[in-house]
One Martini backbone bead per residue (centre of mass of N, CA, C, O) as a GRO file, in nm:
protein
  320
    1UNK     BB    1   0.057   0.062  -0.020
    2UNK     BB    2   0.296   0.256   0.003
    3UNK     BB    3   0.397   0.217  -0.291
    4UNK     BB    4   0.137   0.311  -0.428
    5UNK     BB    5   0.137   0.597  -0.317
    6UNK     BB    6   0.411   0.669  -0.432
    7UNK     BB    7   0.341   0.624  -0.730
    8UNK     BB    8   0.104   0.833  -0.736
    9UNK     BB    9   0.321   1.066  -0.599
   10UNK     BB   10   0.592   1.113  -0.778
   11UNK     BB   11   0.549   1.445  -0.824
   12UNK     BB   12   0.551   1.496  -0.533
   13UNK     BB   13   0.606   1.591  -0.180
   14UNK     BB   14   0.736   1.337  -0.058
   15UNK     BB   15   0.867   1.102   0.140
   16UNK     BB   16   1.157   0.984   0.264
   17UNK     BB   17   1.373   0.694   0.335
   18UNK     BB   18   1.619   0.646   0.574
   19UNK     BB   19   1.810   0.373   0.636
   20UNK     BB   20   2.095   0.386   0.729
   21UNK     BB   21   2.327   0.257   0.967
   22UNK     BB   22   2.167   0.096   1.200
   23UNK     BB   23   2.065  -0.151   1.024
   24UNK     BB   24   2.373  -0.267   0.994
   25UNK     BB   25   2.368  -0.304   1.302
   26UNK     BB   26   2.387  -0.499   1.602
   27UNK     BB   27   2.455  -0.210   1.774
   28UNK     BB   28   2.288   0.077   1.760
   29UNK     BB   29   2.329   0.212   2.038
   30UNK     BB   30   2.638   0.219   2.034
   31UNK     BB   31   2.668   0.371   1.767
   32UNK     BB   32   2.516   0.623   1.857
   33UNK     BB   33   2.713   0.703   2.083
   34UNK     BB   34   2.969   0.723   1.914
   35UNK     BB   35   2.866   0.942   1.715
   36UNK     BB   36   2.803   1.151   1.933
   37UNK     BB   37   3.093   1.181   2.038
   38UNK     BB   38   3.220   1.260   1.768
   39UNK     BB   39   3.049   1.511   1.726
   40UNK     BB   40   3.146   1.661   1.982
   41UNK     BB   41   3.444   1.658   1.908
   42UNK     BB   42   3.426   1.818   1.645
   43UNK     BB   43   3.303   2.075   1.763
   44UNK     BB   44   3.517   2.132   1.986
   45UNK     BB   45   3.777   2.134   1.820
   46UNK     BB   46   3.691   2.356   1.613
   47UNK     BB   47   3.617   2.572   1.823
   48UNK     BB   48   3.896   2.594   1.955
   49UNK     BB   49   4.051   2.667   1.699
   50UNK     BB   50   3.893   2.924   1.638
   51UNK     BB   51   3.955   3.066   1.908
   52UNK     BB   52   4.264   3.070   1.886
   53UNK     BB   53   4.281   3.227   1.617
   54UNK     BB   54   4.123   3.478   1.724
   55UNK     BB   55   4.298   3.541   2.001
   56UNK     BB   56   4.576   3.486   1.866
   57UNK     BB   57   4.813   3.685   1.715
   58UNK     BB   58   5.009   3.454   1.600
   59UNK     BB   59   4.745   3.340   1.417
   60UNK     BB   60   4.740   3.602   1.216
   61UNK     BB   61   4.742   3.424   0.939
   62UNK     BB   62   4.681   3.282   0.641
   63UNK     BB   63   4.691   2.984   0.730
   64UNK     BB   64   4.483   3.023   0.974
   65UNK     BB   65   4.256   3.135   0.811
   66UNK     BB   66   4.209   2.872   0.646
   67UNK     BB   67   4.169   2.686   0.890
   68UNK     BB   68   3.916   2.832   0.994
   69UNK     BB   69   3.747   2.767   0.743
   70UNK     BB   70   3.766   2.460   0.774
   71UNK     BB   71   3.633   2.444   1.053
   72UNK     BB   72   3.366   2.569   0.970
   73UNK     BB   73   3.293   2.358   0.757
   74UNK     BB   74   3.304   2.108   0.948
   75UNK     BB   75   3.080   2.196   1.142
   76UNK     BB   76   2.855   2.208   0.926
   77UNK     BB   77   2.893   1.936   0.787
   78UNK     BB   78   2.821   1.752   1.040
   79UNK     BB   79   2.540   1.908   1.100
   80UNK     BB   80   2.377   1.811   0.843
   81UNK     BB   81   2.366   1.484   0.930
   82UNK     BB   82   2.388   1.380   1.232
   83UNK     BB   83   2.142   1.492   1.396
   84UNK     BB   84   1.926   1.356   1.222
   85UNK     BB   85   2.021   1.064   1.263
   86UNK     BB   86   2.002   1.058   1.578
   87UNK     BB   87   1.707   1.149   1.609
   88UNK     BB   88   1.581   0.915   1.449
   89UNK     BB   89   1.682   0.691   1.639
   90UNK     BB   90   1.547   0.794   1.903
   91UNK     BB   91   1.244   0.836   1.767
   92UNK     BB   92   1.188   0.621   1.529
   93UNK     BB   93   1.270   0.792   1.269
   94UNK     BB   94   1.318   0.791   0.879
   95UNK     BB   95   1.213   1.062   0.771
   96UNK     BB   96   1.213   1.284   0.471
   97UNK     BB   97   1.155   1.551   0.315
   98UNK     BB   98   1.207   1.699   0.020
   99UNK     BB   99   1.300   1.978   0.122
  100UNK     BB  100   1.503   1.864   0.330
  101UNK     BB  101   1.668   1.705   0.128
  102UNK     BB  102   1.749   1.946  -0.050
  103UNK     BB  103   1.895   2.107   0.174
  104UNK     BB  104   2.100   1.891   0.251
  105UNK     BB  105   2.224   1.865  -0.030
  106UNK     BB  106   2.315   2.157  -0.069
  107UNK     BB  107   2.503   2.180   0.180
  108UNK     BB  108   2.684   1.942   0.114
  109UNK     BB  109   2.781   2.031  -0.171
  110UNK     BB  110   2.887   2.308  -0.092
  111UNK     BB  111   3.098   2.215   0.122
  112UNK     BB  112   3.256   2.017  -0.056
  113UNK     BB  113   3.332   2.222  -0.277
  114UNK     BB  114   3.469   2.432  -0.093
  115UNK     BB  115   3.691   2.237   0.017
  116UNK     BB  116   3.831   2.178  -0.244
  117UNK     BB  117   3.928   2.480  -0.290
  118UNK     BB  118   4.059   2.535  -0.014
  119UNK     BB  119   4.292   2.329  -0.041
  120UNK     BB  120   4.417   2.486  -0.278
  121UNK     BB  121   4.464   2.755  -0.129
  122UNK     BB  122   4.651   2.629   0.086
  123UNK     BB  123   4.869   2.536  -0.113
  124UNK     BB  124   4.936   2.818  -0.225
  125UNK     BB  125   5.023   2.939   0.044
  126UNK     BB  126   5.265   2.743   0.088
  127UNK     BB  127   5.414   2.815  -0.170
  128UNK     BB  128   5.467   3.114  -0.108
  129UNK     BB  129   5.601   3.080   0.174
  130UNK     BB  130   5.844   2.887   0.065
  131UNK     BB  131   5.922   3.004  -0.234
  132UNK     BB  132   5.819   3.328  -0.146
  133UNK     BB  133   5.889   3.484   0.135
  134UNK     BB  134   5.932   3.793   0.052
  135UNK     BB  135   5.633   3.803  -0.102
  136UNK     BB  136   5.414   3.710   0.099
  137UNK     BB  137   5.297   3.984   0.222
  138UNK     BB  138   5.201   4.082  -0.066
  139UNK     BB  139   5.031   3.835  -0.176
  140UNK     BB  140   4.909   3.761   0.135
  141UNK     BB  141   4.673   3.931   0.200
  142UNK     BB  142   4.376   3.985   0.341
  143UNK     BB  143   4.228   4.031   0.072
  144UNK     BB  144   4.331   3.778  -0.071
  145UNK     BB  145   4.216   3.574   0.134
  146UNK     BB  146   3.922   3.667   0.111
  147UNK     BB  147   3.895   3.609  -0.191
  148UNK     BB  148   3.959   3.305  -0.182
  149UNK     BB  149   3.739   3.221   0.022
  150UNK     BB  150   3.497   3.335  -0.135
  151UNK     BB  151   3.546   3.163  -0.390
  152UNK     BB  152   3.499   2.890  -0.253
  153UNK     BB  153   3.205   2.943  -0.160
  154UNK     BB  154   3.092   3.013  -0.442
  155UNK     BB  155   3.162   2.746  -0.594
  156UNK     BB  156   3.007   2.563  -0.402
  157UNK     BB  157   2.729   2.699  -0.443
  158UNK     BB  158   2.711   2.650  -0.747
  159UNK     BB  159   2.704   2.345  -0.723
  160UNK     BB  160   2.447   2.331  -0.548
  161UNK     BB  161   2.256   2.494  -0.749
  162UNK     BB  162   2.294   2.281  -0.981
  163UNK     BB  163   2.238   1.985  -0.857
  164UNK     BB  164   1.983   1.997  -0.676
  165UNK     BB  165   1.743   2.080  -0.865
  166UNK     BB  166   1.782   1.851  -1.070
  167UNK     BB  167   1.755   1.609  -0.881
  168UNK     BB  168   1.464   1.703  -0.750
  169UNK     BB  169   1.304   1.696  -1.049
  170UNK     BB  170   1.287   1.414  -1.054
  171UNK     BB  171   1.111   1.137  -1.091
  172UNK     BB  172   0.974   0.937  -0.810
  173UNK     BB  173   0.873   0.577  -0.854
  174UNK     BB  174   1.009   0.431  -0.652
  175UNK     BB  175   1.136   0.357  -0.386
  176UNK     BB  176   1.175   0.572  -0.094
  177UNK     BB  177   1.446   0.430  -0.036
  178UNK     BB  178   1.740   0.544   0.112
  179UNK     BB  179   2.070   0.402   0.097
  180UNK     BB  180   2.116   0.609   0.354
  181UNK     BB  181   2.192   0.886   0.598
  182UNK     BB  182   2.159   1.077   0.342
  183UNK     BB  183   2.119   1.319   0.076
  184UNK     BB  184   2.270   1.186  -0.171
  185UNK     BB  185   2.284   1.207  -0.498
  186UNK     BB  186   2.324   0.906  -0.594
  187UNK     BB  187   2.104   0.787  -0.403
  188UNK     BB  188   1.861   0.951  -0.519
  189UNK     BB  189   1.884   0.874  -0.825
  190UNK     BB  190   1.796   0.567  -0.786
  191UNK     BB  191   1.474   0.655  -0.762
  192UNK     BB  192   1.449   0.710  -1.048
  193UNK     BB  193   1.236   0.654  -1.351
  194UNK     BB  194   1.434   0.798  -1.521
  195UNK     BB  195   1.674   0.906  -1.738
  196UNK     BB  196   2.014   0.974  -1.592
  197UNK     BB  197   2.269   0.952  -1.778
  198UNK     BB  198   2.323   1.244  -1.867
  199UNK     BB  199   2.346   1.365  -1.583
  200UNK     BB  200   2.572   1.177  -1.485
  201UNK     BB  201   2.777   1.275  -1.694
  202UNK     BB  202   2.773   1.574  -1.612
  203UNK     BB  203   2.851   1.522  -1.316
  204UNK     BB  204   3.119   1.388  -1.380
  205UNK     BB  205   3.245   1.634  -1.525
  206UNK     BB  206   3.211   1.829  -1.289
  207UNK     BB  207   3.387   1.663  -1.089
  208UNK     BB  208   3.644   1.675  -1.248
  209UNK     BB  209   3.673   1.981  -1.228
  210UNK     BB  210   3.649   2.002  -0.914
  211UNK     BB  211   3.915   1.816  -0.889
  212UNK     BB  212   4.129   1.895  -1.106
  213UNK     BB  213   4.196   2.185  -1.033
  214UNK     BB  214   4.289   2.145  -0.737
  215UNK     BB  215   4.493   1.912  -0.792
  216UNK     BB  216   4.677   2.079  -0.976
  217UNK     BB  217   4.750   2.293  -0.767
  218UNK     BB  218   4.855   2.102  -0.548
  219UNK     BB  219   5.071   1.949  -0.711
  220UNK     BB  220   5.234   2.195  -0.805
  221UNK     BB  221   5.295   2.315  -0.527
  222UNK     BB  222   5.439   2.054  -0.402
  223UNK     BB  223   5.659   2.026  -0.609
  224UNK     BB  224   5.791   2.305  -0.556
  225UNK     BB  225   5.830   2.263  -0.253
  226UNK     BB  226   6.018   2.015  -0.264
  227UNK     BB  227   6.242   2.159  -0.423
  228UNK     BB  228   6.291   2.378  -0.210
  229UNK     BB  229   6.354   2.195   0.034
  230UNK     BB  230   6.600   2.053  -0.101
  231UNK     BB  231   6.762   2.347  -0.116
  232UNK     BB  232   6.789   2.369   0.174
  233UNK     BB  233   7.023   2.437   0.436
  234UNK     BB  234   6.821   2.412   0.662
  235UNK     BB  235   6.712   2.167   0.871
  236UNK     BB  236   6.487   2.319   1.025
  237UNK     BB  237   6.340   2.430   0.776
  238UNK     BB  238   6.274   2.156   0.650
  239UNK     BB  239   6.113   2.040   0.889
  240UNK     BB  240   5.891   2.261   0.904
  241UNK     BB  241   5.792   2.245   0.610
  242UNK     BB  242   5.723   1.940   0.611
  243UNK     BB  243   5.517   1.940   0.845
  244UNK     BB  244   5.312   2.130   0.715
  245UNK     BB  245   5.269   1.964   0.450
  246UNK     BB  246   5.186   1.693   0.575
  247UNK     BB  247   4.921   1.784   0.700
  248UNK     BB  248   4.785   1.876   0.436
  249UNK     BB  249   4.817   1.609   0.271
  250UNK     BB  250   4.647   1.434   0.456
  251UNK     BB  251   4.379   1.585   0.410
  252UNK     BB  252   4.372   1.557   0.102
  253UNK     BB  253   4.368   1.246   0.082
  254UNK     BB  254   4.114   1.195   0.248
  255UNK     BB  255   3.913   1.371   0.081
  256UNK     BB  256   3.975   1.289  -0.223
  257UNK     BB  257   3.946   0.986  -0.201
  258UNK     BB  258   3.641   0.988  -0.131
  259UNK     BB  259   3.542   1.161  -0.373
  260UNK     BB  260   3.637   0.973  -0.600
  261UNK     BB  261   3.473   0.729  -0.520
  262UNK     BB  262   3.182   0.860  -0.527
  263UNK     BB  263   3.206   1.031  -0.831
  264UNK     BB  264   3.420   0.846  -1.035
  265UNK     BB  265   3.339   0.572  -0.997
  266UNK     BB  266   3.193   0.317  -1.103
  267UNK     BB  267   2.901   0.147  -1.017
  268UNK     BB  268   3.040  -0.140  -0.986
  269UNK     BB  269   3.197  -0.036  -0.710
  270UNK     BB  270   2.914  -0.010  -0.581
  271UNK     BB  271   2.762  -0.002  -0.256
  272UNK     BB  272   2.574   0.086   0.004
  273UNK     BB  273   2.784   0.008   0.219
  274UNK     BB  274   3.034   0.148   0.100
  275UNK     BB  275   2.914   0.434   0.075
  276UNK     BB  276   2.864   0.473   0.381
  277UNK     BB  277   3.154   0.435   0.480
  278UNK     BB  278   3.277   0.669   0.318
  279UNK     BB  279   3.086   0.887   0.431
  280UNK     BB  280   3.173   0.858   0.723
  281UNK     BB  281   3.462   0.944   0.680
  282UNK     BB  282   3.400   1.250   0.540
  283UNK     BB  283   3.154   1.347   0.748
  284UNK     BB  284   3.276   1.248   1.044
  285UNK     BB  285   3.593   1.196   1.068
  286UNK     BB  286   3.732   1.441   0.932
  287UNK     BB  287   3.634   1.670   1.137
  288UNK     BB  288   3.812   1.533   1.364
  289UNK     BB  289   4.101   1.514   1.227
  290UNK     BB  290   4.186   1.797   1.131
  291UNK     BB  291   4.255   1.939   1.406
  292UNK     BB  292   4.468   1.727   1.488
  293UNK     BB  293   4.661   1.757   1.248
  294UNK     BB  294   4.702   2.081   1.293
  295UNK     BB  295   4.789   2.067   1.615
  296UNK     BB  296   4.984   1.833   1.712
  297UNK     BB  297   5.216   1.938   1.485
  298UNK     BB  298   5.173   2.236   1.622
  299UNK     BB  299   5.331   2.475   1.807
  300UNK     BB  300   5.145   2.724   1.790
  301UNK     BB  301   4.881   2.592   1.882
  302UNK     BB  302   4.988   2.463   2.145
  303UNK     BB  303   5.081   2.734   2.266
  304UNK     BB  304   4.800   2.871   2.268
  305UNK     BB  305   4.665   2.658   2.448
  306UNK     BB  306   4.850   2.686   2.696
  307UNK     BB  307   4.796   2.987   2.738
  308UNK     BB  308   4.490   2.959   2.787
  309UNK     BB  309   4.513   2.756   3.031
  310UNK     BB  310   4.692   2.959   3.212
  311UNK     BB  311   4.513   3.216   3.207
  312UNK     BB  312   4.258   3.116   3.345
  313UNK     BB  313   4.363   3.060   3.640
  314UNK     BB  314   4.495   3.340   3.675
  315UNK     BB  315   4.230   3.502   3.650
  316UNK     BB  316   4.085   3.369   3.891
  317UNK     BB  317   4.291   3.462   4.113
  318UNK     BB  318   4.251   3.771   4.068
  319UNK     BB  319   3.944   3.765   4.138
  320UNK     BB  320   3.996   3.648   4.439
   0.00000   0.00000   0.00000
């Protein structure tokens, strides 16, 4: 009966059913608690990093400006999918309306696209800092950083405005069950009863451009950086430059590896279970890992954190 109603209303704004992660687990309650803890960790880590960058004058540099943008994206990124998933599990509801699905899809695509370009901007920043240190203050001014960050948000939004309306206007006359824990574009497209091959080809080409341009910038930047590091006379300088670049490259590999699997590999490589596991990796785990990658190996961030922790008790003693 439910499927008949869905078939009859395939052009209307009916509800989708998110099958989610928890149906795949033998211990859904434990998984729910684990994801909730990870969610809180991601929010707290990124919030602390944002606070440190905002409050500490030593972190008011282009590199940390871009890291703050990445933390902001990660906080919104994980908040788009996880709260809804956890609330559905607690309430015993797994439905999402078409407008809510479209909004979730738009925010997810926008943030993923923005992060693609932001990682390229961060690679360019490291290239200028290491390869052209004398020109760095001139090239990477606050206005230039603001322009690059705004461009990343704009290009991500353009991707969201392009893919979301087209995806959501397809007629959905198959089962309303989305075999995913959020409204990801490929998962929603599988419900369409019309031919989506042309759109999937265009989306594939769009994703190639979205990934190819940043990957080209990142690869070129780090190739030149490695050549410059190799020519450095100072062992300390080489170590510091390599540590900074290693952190960024780790984030790049984690994010782009998952994105390439999701949007560029043929459908024969995909199963709902694999897709959800990869999505868990870059929508839930990556926002937790990014602050750790950038802070644990970074003396400036750790120094700012220690200063904040020591200033707090000292301030309380003076108040007493």
